[in-house]
């Protein structure tokens, strides 16, 4: 597997492309012309062409949502800042299976790696981008 130790630590064999467990929620499904990048590590950046794609399109900020907070969300956030982007994590749009993990990681990310913002603030930011 090209998933390294991650594959040995968690049951990644159940995470098959096209399966219900990997399906994108219809409420946030991409439009036909939107890019979907399949990742094989916790970060959306590591081992993908995401950073290059974003740079080529003049993007300087990434908005991060998802699960798991201590895994995919955190690693994507840390890699985003390492790649030179401004990461914004949406407080109400992240979660984890372990109580307390989400709040601790949000605190730590906001202190060191990015901005943690409430959904209303992020929506206003996006409205401003659309109007520009």
mmCIF file with all atom_site columns, C-alpha atoms in Angstrom:
data_model
loop_
_atom_site.group_PDB
_atom_site.id
_atom_site.type_symbol
_atom_site.label_atom_id
_atom_site.label_alt_id
_atom_site.label_comp_id
_atom_site.label_asym_id
_atom_site.label_entity_id
_atom_site.label_seq_id
_atom_site.pdbx_PDB_ins_code
_atom_site.Cartn_x
_atom_site.Cartn_y
_atom_site.Cartn_z
_atom_site.occupancy
_atom_site.B_iso_or_equiv
_atom_site.pdbx_formal_charge
_atom_site.auth_seq_id
_atom_site.auth_comp_id
_atom_site.auth_asym_id
_atom_site.auth_atom_id
_atom_site.pdbx_PDB_model_num
ATOM 1   C CA . UNK A 1 1   ? 0.000   0.000  0.000   1.00 0.00 ? 1   UNK A CA 1
ATOM 2   C CA . UNK A 1 2   ? 1.174   3.548  -0.676  1.00 0.00 ? 2   UNK A CA 1
ATOM 3   C CA . UNK A 1 3   ? -0.483  4.670  2.577   1.00 0.00 ? 3   UNK A CA 1
ATOM 4   C CA . UNK A 1 4   ? 2.535   3.766  4.733   1.00 0.00 ? 4   UNK A CA 1
ATOM 5   C CA . UNK A 1 5   ? 2.158   3.154  8.459   1.00 0.00 ? 5   UNK A CA 1
ATOM 6   C CA . UNK A 1 6   ? -1.231  4.893  8.414   1.00 0.00 ? 6   UNK A CA 1
ATOM 7   C CA . UNK A 1 7   ? -2.579  1.815  6.607   1.00 0.00 ? 7   UNK A CA 1
ATOM 8   C CA . UNK A 1 8   ? -1.277  -0.429 9.390   1.00 0.00 ? 8   UNK A CA 1
ATOM 9   C CA . UNK A 1 9   ? -2.700  1.716  12.216  1.00 0.00 ? 9   UNK A CA 1
ATOM 10  C CA . UNK A 1 10  ? -6.247  2.191  10.941  1.00 0.00 ? 10  UNK A CA 1
ATOM 11  C CA . UNK A 1 11  ? -8.513  -0.019 8.815   1.00 0.00 ? 11  UNK A CA 1
ATOM 12  C CA . UNK A 1 12  ? -7.983  1.893  5.576   1.00 0.00 ? 12  UNK A CA 1
ATOM 13  C CA . UNK A 1 13  ? -9.067  -1.115 3.519   1.00 0.00 ? 13  UNK A CA 1
ATOM 14  C CA . UNK A 1 14  ? -12.665 -0.107 4.238   1.00 0.00 ? 14  UNK A CA 1
ATOM 15  C CA . UNK A 1 15  ? -12.007 3.310  2.678   1.00 0.00 ? 15  UNK A CA 1
ATOM 16  C CA . UNK A 1 16  ? -12.425 2.375  -0.968  1.00 0.00 ? 16  UNK A CA 1
ATOM 17  C CA . UNK A 1 17  ? -13.051 5.021  -3.623  1.00 0.00 ? 17  UNK A CA 1
ATOM 18  C CA . UNK A 1 18  ? -16.702 4.927  -4.604  1.00 0.00 ? 18  UNK A CA 1
ATOM 19  C CA . UNK A 1 19  ? -17.817 3.323  -1.324  1.00 0.00 ? 19  UNK A CA 1
ATOM 20  C CA . UNK A 1 20  ? -20.430 4.850  0.967   1.00 0.00 ? 20  UNK A CA 1
ATOM 21  C CA . UNK A 1 21  ? -17.757 5.542  3.605   1.00 0.00 ? 21  UNK A CA 1
ATOM 22  C CA . UNK A 1 22  ? -15.831 7.688  1.122   1.00 0.00 ? 22  UNK A CA 1
ATOM 23  C CA . UNK A 1 23  ? -18.842 9.361  -0.455  1.00 0.00 ? 23  UNK A CA 1
ATOM 24  C CA . UNK A 1 24  ? -19.027 13.143 -0.443  1.00 0.00 ? 24  UNK A CA 1
ATOM 25  C CA . UNK A 1 25  ? -22.065 14.412 1.441   1.00 0.00 ? 25  UNK A CA 1
ATOM 26  C CA . UNK A 1 26  ? -24.676 15.702 -1.023  1.00 0.00 ? 26  UNK A CA 1
ATOM 27  C CA . UNK A 1 27  ? -24.894 18.959 0.944   1.00 0.00 ? 27  UNK A CA 1
ATOM 28  C CA . UNK A 1 28  ? -21.320 19.814 -0.037  1.00 0.00 ? 28  UNK A CA 1
ATOM 29  C CA . UNK A 1 29  ? -20.998 17.837 -3.256  1.00 0.00 ? 29  UNK A CA 1
ATOM 30  C CA . UNK A 1 30  ? -18.739 19.420 -5.869  1.00 0.00 ? 30  UNK A CA 1
ATOM 31  C CA . UNK A 1 31  ? -20.247 20.964 -8.957  1.00 0.00 ? 31  UNK A CA 1
ATOM 32  C CA . UNK A 1 32  ? -19.477 19.314 -12.285 1.00 0.00 ? 32  UNK A CA 1
ATOM 33  C CA . UNK A 1 33  ? -16.623 21.747 -13.026 1.00 0.00 ? 33  UNK A CA 1
ATOM 34  C CA . UNK A 1 34  ? -15.016 21.530 -9.558  1.00 0.00 ? 34  UNK A CA 1
ATOM 35  C CA . UNK A 1 35  ? -11.849 19.559 -8.916  1.00 0.00 ? 35  UNK A CA 1
ATOM 36  C CA . UNK A 1 36  ? -11.856 16.518 -6.609  1.00 0.00 ? 36  UNK A CA 1
ATOM 37  C CA . UNK A 1 37  ? -8.461  15.227 -5.472  1.00 0.00 ? 37  UNK A CA 1
ATOM 38  C CA . UNK A 1 38  ? -8.164  11.716 -4.067  1.00 0.00 ? 38  UNK A CA 1
ATOM 39  C CA . UNK A 1 39  ? -5.696  11.573 -1.194  1.00 0.00 ? 39  UNK A CA 1
ATOM 40  C CA . UNK A 1 40  ? -3.927  8.615  0.342   1.00 0.00 ? 40  UNK A CA 1
ATOM 41  C CA . UNK A 1 41  ? -2.570  10.256 3.493   1.00 0.00 ? 41  UNK A CA 1
ATOM 42  C CA . UNK A 1 42  ? -4.046  12.304 6.322   1.00 0.00 ? 42  UNK A CA 1
ATOM 43  C CA . UNK A 1 43  ? -3.180  15.602 4.623   1.00 0.00 ? 43  UNK A CA 1
ATOM 44  C CA . UNK A 1 44  ? -4.929  16.869 1.541   1.00 0.00 ? 44  UNK A CA 1
ATOM 45  C CA . UNK A 1 45  ? -1.557  18.257 0.431   1.00 0.00 ? 45  UNK A CA 1
ATOM 46  C CA . UNK A 1 46  ? 0.940   15.432 1.021   1.00 0.00 ? 46  UNK A CA 1
ATOM 47  C CA . UNK A 1 47  ? 1.410   13.333 -2.093  1.00 0.00 ? 47  UNK A CA 1
ATOM 48  C CA . UNK A 1 48  ? -1.161  15.276 -4.127  1.00 0.00 ? 48  UNK A CA 1
ATOM 49  C CA . UNK A 1 49  ? -1.004  18.122 -6.621  1.00 0.00 ? 49  UNK A CA 1
ATOM 50  C CA . UNK A 1 50  ? -3.280  20.346 -4.493  1.00 0.00 ? 50  UNK A CA 1
ATOM 51  C CA . UNK A 1 51  ? -0.651  22.993 -3.643  1.00 0.00 ? 51  UNK A CA 1
ATOM 52  C CA . UNK A 1 52  ? 0.429   23.359 -7.261  1.00 0.00 ? 52  UNK A CA 1
ATOM 53  C CA . UNK A 1 53  ? -3.159  23.571 -8.468  1.00 0.00 ? 53  UNK A CA 1
ATOM 54  C CA . UNK A 1 54  ? -4.007  26.258 -5.907  1.00 0.00 ? 54  UNK A CA 1
ATOM 55  C CA . UNK A 1 55  ? -0.883  28.297 -6.721  1.00 0.00 ? 55  UNK A CA 1
ATOM 56  C CA . UNK A 1 56  ? -1.592  28.050 -10.451 1.00 0.00 ? 56  UNK A CA 1
ATOM 57  C CA . UNK A 1 57  ? -5.028  29.532 -9.778  1.00 0.00 ? 57  UNK A CA 1
ATOM 58  C CA . UNK A 1 58  ? -3.750  32.356 -7.553  1.00 0.00 ? 58  UNK A CA 1
ATOM 59  C CA . UNK A 1 59  ? -5.237  30.971 -4.339  1.00 0.00 ? 59  UNK A CA 1
ATOM 60  C CA . UNK A 1 60  ? -3.647  32.164 -1.091  1.00 0.00 ? 60  UNK A CA 1
ATOM 61  C CA . UNK A 1 61  ? -6.206  30.984 1.481   1.00 0.00 ? 61  UNK A CA 1
ATOM 62  C CA . UNK A 1 62  ? -7.730  27.548 2.103   1.00 0.00 ? 62  UNK A CA 1
ATOM 63  C CA . UNK A 1 63  ? -10.868 26.862 4.112   1.00 0.00 ? 63  UNK A CA 1
ATOM 64  C CA . UNK A 1 64  ? -10.668 23.534 5.901   1.00 0.00 ? 64  UNK A CA 1
ATOM 65  C CA . UNK A 1 65  ? -13.551 21.382 7.124   1.00 0.00 ? 65  UNK A CA 1
ATOM 66  C CA . UNK A 1 66  ? -13.992 17.689 7.802   1.00 0.00 ? 66  UNK A CA 1
ATOM 67  C CA . UNK A 1 67  ? -13.084 14.764 10.014  1.00 0.00 ? 67  UNK A CA 1
ATOM 68  C CA . UNK A 1 68  ? -11.059 13.614 11.789  1.00 0.00 ? 68  UNK A CA 1
ATOM 69  C CA . UNK A 1 69  ? -9.859  16.681 13.625  1.00 0.00 ? 69  UNK A CA 1
ATOM 70  C CA . UNK A 1 70  ? -6.714  15.082 15.053  1.00 0.00 ? 70  UNK A CA 1
ATOM 71  C CA . UNK A 1 71  ? -5.839  13.462 11.741  1.00 0.00 ? 71  UNK A CA 1
ATOM 72  C CA . UNK A 1 72  ? -6.947  14.784 8.380   1.00 0.00 ? 72  UNK A CA 1
ATOM 73  C CA . UNK A 1 73  ? -8.030  18.272 9.451   1.00 0.00 ? 73  UNK A CA 1
ATOM 74  C CA . UNK A 1 74  ? -4.928  18.966 11.524  1.00 0.00 ? 74  UNK A CA 1
ATOM 75  C CA . UNK A 1 75  ? -2.448  17.571 8.997   1.00 0.00 ? 75  UNK A CA 1
ATOM 76  C CA . UNK A 1 76  ? -4.083  19.415 6.109   1.00 0.00 ? 76  UNK A CA 1
ATOM 77  C CA . UNK A 1 77  ? -3.946  22.633 8.148   1.00 0.00 ? 77  UNK A CA 1
ATOM 78  C CA . UNK A 1 78  ? -0.280  22.198 9.049   1.00 0.00 ? 78  UNK A CA 1
ATOM 79  C CA . UNK A 1 79  ? 0.659   21.341 5.471   1.00 0.00 ? 79  UNK A CA 1
ATOM 80  C CA . UNK A 1 80  ? -1.339  24.306 4.155   1.00 0.00 ? 80  UNK A CA 1
ATOM 81  C CA . UNK A 1 81  ? 0.704   26.765 6.205   1.00 0.00 ? 81  UNK A CA 1
ATOM 82  C CA . UNK A 1 82  ? 3.924   24.907 5.346   1.00 0.00 ? 82  UNK A CA 1
ATOM 83  C CA . UNK A 1 83  ? 3.039   25.348 1.660   1.00 0.00 ? 83  UNK A CA 1
ATOM 84  C CA . UNK A 1 84  ? 2.526   29.094 2.170   1.00 0.00 ? 84  UNK A CA 1
ATOM 85  C CA . UNK A 1 85  ? -1.269  29.249 2.295   1.00 0.00 ? 85  UNK A CA 1
ATOM 86  C CA . UNK A 1 86  ? -3.424  30.864 4.978   1.00 0.00 ? 86  UNK A CA 1
ATOM 87  C CA . UNK A 1 87  ? -5.518  28.065 6.503   1.00 0.00 ? 87  UNK A CA 1
ATOM 88  C CA . UNK A 1 88  ? -8.924  28.836 7.987   1.00 0.00 ? 88  UNK A CA 1
ATOM 89  C CA . UNK A 1 89  ? -10.584 26.016 9.934   1.00 0.00 ? 89  UNK A CA 1
ATOM 90  C CA . UNK A 1 90  ? -14.366 26.323 10.260  1.00 0.00 ? 90  UNK A CA 1
ATOM 91  C CA . UNK A 1 91  ? -15.197 25.668 13.929  1.00 0.00 ? 91  UNK A CA 1
ATOM 92  C CA . UNK A 1 92  ? -18.651 24.141 13.335  1.00 0.00 ? 92  UNK A CA 1
ATOM 93  C CA . UNK A 1 93  ? -17.540 22.053 10.354  1.00 0.00 ? 93  UNK A CA 1
ATOM 94  C CA . UNK A 1 94  ? -14.966 19.733 11.956  1.00 0.00 ? 94  UNK A CA 1
ATOM 95  C CA . UNK A 1 95  ? -15.224 16.771 14.281  1.00 0.00 ? 95  UNK A CA 1
ATOM 96  C CA . UNK A 1 96  ? -13.538 13.756 15.789  1.00 0.00 ? 96  UNK A CA 1
ATOM 97  C CA . UNK A 1 97  ? -14.640 10.499 17.373  1.00 0.00 ? 97  UNK A CA 1
ATOM 98  C CA . UNK A 1 98  ? -12.855 11.227 20.678  1.00 0.00 ? 98  UNK A CA 1
ATOM 99  C CA . UNK A 1 99  ? -14.438 13.753 23.087  1.00 0.00 ? 99  UNK A CA 1
ATOM 100 C CA . UNK A 1 100 ? -12.262 16.795 23.730  1.00 0.00 ? 100 UNK A CA 1
ATOM 101 C CA . UNK A 1 101 ? -9.952  16.211 20.773  1.00 0.00 ? 101 UNK A CA 1
ATOM 102 C CA . UNK A 1 102 ? -11.718 18.715 18.542  1.00 0.00 ? 102 UNK A CA 1
ATOM 103 C CA . UNK A 1 103 ? -11.586 21.589 21.030  1.00 0.00 ? 103 UNK A CA 1
ATOM 104 C CA . UNK A 1 104 ? -7.953  20.945 21.960  1.00 0.00 ? 104 UNK A CA 1
ATOM 105 C CA . UNK A 1 105 ? -6.862  20.834 18.318  1.00 0.00 ? 105 UNK A CA 1
ATOM 106 C CA . UNK A 1 106 ? -8.875  23.950 17.449  1.00 0.00 ? 106 UNK A CA 1
ATOM 107 C CA . UNK A 1 107 ? -7.161  25.785 20.315  1.00 0.00 ? 107 UNK A CA 1
ATOM 108 C CA . UNK A 1 108 ? -3.712  24.609 19.213  1.00 0.00 ? 108 UNK A CA 1
ATOM 109 C CA . UNK A 1 109 ? -4.277  25.327 15.514  1.00 0.00 ? 109 UNK A CA 1
ATOM 110 C CA . UNK A 1 110 ? -5.577  28.823 16.280  1.00 0.00 ? 110 UNK A CA 1
ATOM 111 C CA . UNK A 1 111 ? -2.501  29.468 18.436  1.00 0.00 ? 111 UNK A CA 1
ATOM 112 C CA . UNK A 1 112 ? 0.082   28.263 15.902  1.00 0.00 ? 112 UNK A CA 1
ATOM 113 C CA . UNK A 1 113 ? -0.959  27.142 12.442  1.00 0.00 ? 113 UNK A CA 1
ATOM 114 C CA . UNK A 1 114 ? -3.986  29.004 11.148  1.00 0.00 ? 114 UNK A CA 1
ATOM 115 C CA . UNK A 1 115 ? -7.186  30.776 11.995  1.00 0.00 ? 115 UNK A CA 1
ATOM 116 C CA . UNK A 1 116 ? -10.175 29.053 13.564  1.00 0.00 ? 116 UNK A CA 1
ATOM 117 C CA . UNK A 1 117 ? -13.328 30.932 12.649  1.00 0.00 ? 117 UNK A CA 1
ATOM 118 C CA . UNK A 1 118 ? -17.059 30.447 13.198  1.00 0.00 ? 118 UNK A CA 1
ATOM 119 C CA . UNK A 1 119 ? -19.146 29.478 10.188  1.00 0.00 ? 119 UNK A CA 1
ATOM 120 C CA . UNK A 1 120 ? -20.878 32.882 9.968   1.00 0.00 ? 120 UNK A CA 1
ATOM 121 C CA . UNK A 1 121 ? -17.532 34.672 9.689   1.00 0.00 ? 121 UNK A CA 1
ATOM 122 C CA . UNK A 1 122 ? -16.326 32.298 6.973   1.00 0.00 ? 122 UNK A CA 1
ATOM 123 C CA . UNK A 1 123 ? -19.562 32.676 4.999   1.00 0.00 ? 123 UNK A CA 1
ATOM 124 C CA . UNK A 1 124 ? -19.214 36.482 5.115   1.00 0.00 ? 124 UNK A CA 1
ATOM 125 C CA . UNK A 1 125 ? -15.599 36.140 3.969   1.00 0.00 ? 125 UNK A CA 1
ATOM 126 C CA . UNK A 1 126 ? -16.708 33.986 1.019   1.00 0.00 ? 126 UNK A CA 1
ATOM 127 C CA . UNK A 1 127 ? -19.481 36.426 0.120   1.00 0.00 ? 127 UNK A CA 1
ATOM 128 C CA . UNK A 1 128 ? -16.852 39.181 0.017   1.00 0.00 ? 128 UNK A CA 1
ATOM 129 C CA . UNK A 1 129 ? -14.660 37.070 -2.262  1.00 0.00 ? 129 UNK A CA 1
ATOM 130 C CA . UNK A 1 130 ? -17.575 36.407 -4.608  1.00 0.00 ? 130 UNK A CA 1
ATOM 131 C CA . UNK A 1 131 ? -18.396 40.112 -4.780  1.00 0.00 ? 131 UNK A CA 1
ATOM 132 C CA . UNK A 1 132 ? -14.798 41.083 -5.594  1.00 0.00 ? 132 UNK A CA 1
#
